[in-house]
């Protein structure tokens, strides 16, 4: 089973990298860009067939290491 | 005072730290590799600066889960003094020993220069040698020193007198122009609830001798040596 984890900054947390990307996009003429937030995408191959167990394990991974929940949210998608 | 410096792969400020400790205490600290859990019995544990584990994922995130950190946390809970500088501060926050997190500098640049710090409180074992309100000059060298915590946490830190250092002008004035990284409320260093863990981004260990260009940082180490003298 494969877990796909998106880690993103919480609303209201300043994202200087996203801001810099937004400025660069404006500089390239993409005038429609209003705001950019940068996050992380992590793929995890799991030796686990039970989706509920897999999700629970990845939840724990997110809380202990993959995300810092002071500033970040995470979203888990599972592929069988 | 007996001390130990924890070294992770990618740590690079342990020698500066050892020099400062030797200077203040007259004895060499133990240098302890992160993968062994055997930490000698010491009065002071130091998490020094550097780029532990390449700062992968988030600064300090990997170091926070190194085998030795369980023991460091346990000792801190028992009341042993812990000094966490720069990357050590990041690791201590990631390990939950201090509240908040260090984010990328608001300017998005690596900042390497001297800054001024206003000592907010004179408190043993860390800042007893300084008077509250004193301004000291010390270097910073970091990319992720932007202290962030939610408003309640910041209010609690201030209310409990746990903000120990703030970035300031040489005369102690606060302002964005004197804040090198965008830290909330100009915070440069904080204490844990019990008052035995200090985390700060600047490097007091790098100004402890006139040949280094100044010695404003020495008071921190002399204060520790005085407070923790066996």
PDB file of N, CA and C in Angstrom, chain A residues 7 9 11-17 20 40 42 64-68 70-72, chain B residues 57-58 61-62 65 93-94 100-101 103-108 143 146 148-150:
ATOM      1  N   UNK A   7       1.845  17.846   3.495  1.00  0.00           N
ATOM      2  CA  UNK A   7       2.055  18.655   4.697  1.00  0.00           C
ATOM      3  C   UNK A   7       2.000  20.120   4.273  1.00  0.00           C
ATOM      4  N   UNK A   9       1.344  24.412   5.529  1.00  0.00           N
ATOM      5  CA  UNK A   9       1.343  25.362   6.638  1.00  0.00           C
ATOM      6  C   UNK A   9      -0.090  25.726   7.005  1.00  0.00           C
ATOM      7  N   UNK A  11      -3.235  27.997   8.162  1.00  0.00           N
ATOM      8  CA  UNK A  11      -3.642  29.360   7.814  1.00  0.00           C
ATOM      9  C   UNK A  11      -3.079  30.336   8.830  1.00  0.00           C
ATOM     10  N   UNK A  12      -2.625  31.465   8.360  1.00  0.00           N
ATOM     11  CA  UNK A  12      -2.140  32.491   9.272  1.00  0.00           C
ATOM     12  C   UNK A  12      -0.660  32.371   9.588  1.00  0.00           C
ATOM     13  N   UNK A  13      -0.056  31.214   9.282  1.00  0.00           N
ATOM     14  CA  UNK A  13       1.389  31.080   9.508  1.00  0.00           C
ATOM     15  C   UNK A  13       2.109  31.662   8.296  1.00  0.00           C
ATOM     16  N   UNK A  14       2.994  32.612   8.567  1.00  0.00           N
ATOM     17  CA  UNK A  14       3.721  33.289   7.494  1.00  0.00           C
ATOM     18  C   UNK A  14       4.534  32.273   6.684  1.00  0.00           C
ATOM     19  N   UNK A  15       4.447  32.382   5.363  1.00  0.00           N
ATOM     20  CA  UNK A  15       5.173  31.463   4.483  1.00  0.00           C
ATOM     21  C   UNK A  15       6.070  32.275   3.540  1.00  0.00           C
ATOM     22  N   UNK A  16       7.263  32.633   4.019  1.00  0.00           N
ATOM     23  CA  UNK A  16       8.123  33.489   3.195  1.00  0.00           C
ATOM     24  C   UNK A  16       8.502  32.840   1.859  1.00  0.00           C
ATOM     25  N   UNK A  17       8.616  31.503   1.847  1.00  0.00           N
ATOM     26  CA  UNK A  17       8.976  30.849   0.585  1.00  0.00           C
ATOM     27  C   UNK A  17       7.828  30.955  -0.407  1.00  0.00           C
ATOM     28  N   UNK A  20       7.858  34.377  -1.823  1.00  0.00           N
ATOM     29  CA  UNK A  20       8.905  34.584  -2.828  1.00  0.00           C
ATOM     30  C   UNK A  20       8.500  33.960  -4.161  1.00  0.00           C
ATOM     31  N   UNK A  40       4.795  20.337   1.499  1.00  0.00           N
ATOM     32  CA  UNK A  40       5.624  19.172   1.199  1.00  0.00           C
ATOM     33  C   UNK A  40       4.723  18.015   0.802  1.00  0.00           C
ATOM     34  N   UNK A  42       4.962  13.785   0.499  1.00  0.00           N
ATOM     35  CA  UNK A  42       5.780  12.632   0.900  1.00  0.00           C
ATOM     36  C   UNK A  42       5.055  11.348   0.512  1.00  0.00           C
ATOM     37  N   UNK A  64       4.347  12.355  14.902  1.00  0.00           N
ATOM     38  CA  UNK A  64       5.637  12.293  15.584  1.00  0.00           C
ATOM     39  C   UNK A  64       6.775  12.900  14.775  1.00  0.00           C
ATOM     40  N   UNK A  65       6.695  12.847  13.442  1.00  0.00           N
ATOM     41  CA  UNK A  65       7.854  13.319  12.680  1.00  0.00           C
ATOM     42  C   UNK A  65       7.505  14.153  11.449  1.00  0.00           C
ATOM     43  N   UNK A  66       6.585  13.667  10.627  1.00  0.00           N
ATOM     44  CA  UNK A  66       6.434  14.259   9.289  1.00  0.00           C
ATOM     45  C   UNK A  66       5.908  15.686   9.315  1.00  0.00           C
ATOM     46  N   UNK A  67       5.071  16.008  10.298  1.00  0.00           N
ATOM     47  CA  UNK A  67       4.539  17.371  10.391  1.00  0.00           C
ATOM     48  C   UNK A  67       4.807  17.927  11.780  1.00  0.00           C
ATOM     49  N   UNK A  68       5.032  19.209  11.858  1.00  0.00           N
ATOM     50  CA  UNK A  68       5.094  19.881  13.156  1.00  0.00           C
ATOM     51  C   UNK A  68       3.741  20.557  13.332  1.00  0.00           C
ATOM     52  N   UNK A  70       2.472  22.390  15.358  1.00  0.00           N
ATOM     53  CA  UNK A  70       2.398  23.782  15.816  1.00  0.00           C
ATOM     54  C   UNK A  70       2.095  24.690  14.620  1.00  0.00           C
ATOM     55  N   UNK A  71       2.667  24.343  13.472  1.00  0.00           N
ATOM     56  CA  UNK A  71       2.546  25.222  12.308  1.00  0.00           C
ATOM     57  C   UNK A  71       1.972  24.533  11.077  1.00  0.00           C
ATOM     58  N   UNK A  72       1.874  23.190  11.106  1.00  0.00           N
ATOM     59  CA  UNK A  72       1.523  22.483   9.881  1.00  0.00           C
ATOM     60  C   UNK A  72       0.288  21.589  10.043  1.00  0.00           C
TER      61      UNK A  72
ATOM     62  N   UNK B  57      13.815  17.602   6.247  1.00  0.00           N
ATOM     63  CA  UNK B  57      12.417  17.672   6.659  1.00  0.00           C
ATOM     64  C   UNK B  57      12.118  19.031   7.302  1.00  0.00           C
ATOM     65  N   UNK B  58      12.616  19.266   8.505  1.00  0.00           N
ATOM     66  CA  UNK B  58      12.562  20.574   9.158  1.00  0.00           C
ATOM     67  C   UNK B  58      13.798  20.650  10.044  1.00  0.00           C
ATOM     68  N   UNK B  61      14.292  18.449  13.263  1.00  0.00           N
ATOM     69  CA  UNK B  61      13.260  17.404  13.359  1.00  0.00           C
ATOM     70  C   UNK B  61      13.874  16.019  13.521  1.00  0.00           C
ATOM     71  N   UNK B  62      14.939  15.748  12.787  1.00  0.00           N
ATOM     72  CA  UNK B  62      15.596  14.436  12.885  1.00  0.00           C
ATOM     73  C   UNK B  62      16.354  14.327  14.202  1.00  0.00           C
ATOM     74  N   UNK B  65      14.613  13.265  17.317  1.00  0.00           N
ATOM     75  CA  UNK B  65      14.278  11.851  17.492  1.00  0.00           C
ATOM     76  C   UNK B  65      15.519  10.965  17.533  1.00  0.00           C
ATOM     77  N   UNK B  93      12.943  22.542  20.430  1.00  0.00           N
ATOM     78  CA  UNK B  93      11.539  22.853  20.121  1.00  0.00           C
ATOM     79  C   UNK B  93      10.873  21.651  19.459  1.00  0.00           C
ATOM     80  N   UNK B  94      11.552  21.042  18.505  1.00  0.00           N
ATOM     81  CA  UNK B  94      10.985  19.882  17.814  1.00  0.00           C
ATOM     82  C   UNK B  94      10.759  18.722  18.786  1.00  0.00           C
ATOM     83  N   UNK B 100       6.825  26.225  20.729  1.00  0.00           N
ATOM     84  CA  UNK B 100       7.018  26.993  19.506  1.00  0.00           C
ATOM     85  C   UNK B 100       7.907  26.278  18.511  1.00  0.00           C
ATOM     86  N   UNK B 101       8.318  27.026  17.497  1.00  0.00           N
ATOM     87  CA  UNK B 101       9.088  26.443  16.411  1.00  0.00           C
ATOM     88  C   UNK B 101       9.902  27.555  15.751  1.00  0.00           C
ATOM     89  N   UNK B 103      11.095  28.996  12.299  1.00  0.00           N
ATOM     90  CA  UNK B 103      10.741  28.931  10.881  1.00  0.00           C
ATOM     91  C   UNK B 103      11.807  29.624  10.042  1.00  0.00           C
ATOM     92  N   UNK B 104      11.749  29.459   8.704  1.00  0.00           N
ATOM     93  CA  UNK B 104      12.718  30.166   7.856  1.00  0.00           C
ATOM     94  C   UNK B 104      12.679  31.673   8.130  1.00  0.00           C
ATOM     95  N   UNK B 105      13.848  32.306   8.094  1.00  0.00           N
ATOM     96  CA  UNK B 105      13.926  33.749   8.312  1.00  0.00           C
ATOM     97  C   UNK B 105      12.955  34.463   7.378  1.00  0.00           C
ATOM     98  N   UNK B 106      12.315  35.490   7.900  1.00  0.00           N
ATOM     99  CA  UNK B 106      11.329  36.211   7.094  1.00  0.00           C
ATOM    100  C   UNK B 106      11.961  36.783   5.828  1.00  0.00           C
ATOM    101  N   UNK B 107      13.260  37.127   5.899  1.00  0.00           N
ATOM    102  CA  UNK B 107      13.955  37.706   4.742  1.00  0.00           C
ATOM    103  C   UNK B 107      14.393  36.628   3.756  1.00  0.00           C
ATOM    104  N   UNK B 108      14.214  35.361   4.119  1.00  0.00           N
ATOM    105  CA  UNK B 108      14.585  34.209   3.287  1.00  0.00           C
ATOM    106  C   UNK B 108      16.084  34.097   3.032  1.00  0.00           C
ATOM    107  N   UNK B 143      19.573  30.217   9.066  1.00  0.00           N
ATOM    108  CA  UNK B 143      18.578  30.440   8.018  1.00  0.00           C
ATOM    109  C   UNK B 143      17.163  30.313   8.567  1.00  0.00           C
ATOM    110  N   UNK B 146      13.422  32.196  12.878  1.00  0.00           N
ATOM    111  CA  UNK B 146      12.214  33.003  12.989  1.00  0.00           C
ATOM    112  C   UNK B 146      11.272  32.337  14.002  1.00  0.00           C
ATOM    113  N   UNK B 148       8.334  31.266  16.164  1.00  0.00           N
ATOM    114  CA  UNK B 148       6.885  31.346  15.994  1.00  0.00           C
ATOM    115  C   UNK B 148       6.192  30.508  17.062  1.00  0.00           C
ATOM    116  N   UNK B 149       5.165  31.051  17.644  1.00  0.00           N
ATOM    117  CA  UNK B 149       4.257  30.280  18.512  1.00  0.00           C
ATOM    118  C   UNK B 149       2.917  30.997  18.443  1.00  0.00           C
ATOM    119  N   UNK B 150       1.840  30.297  18.799  1.00  0.00           N
ATOM    120  CA  UNK B 150       0.546  30.983  18.725  1.00  0.00           C
ATOM    121  C   UNK B 150       0.461  32.041  19.828  1.00  0.00           C
TER     122      UNK B 150
END
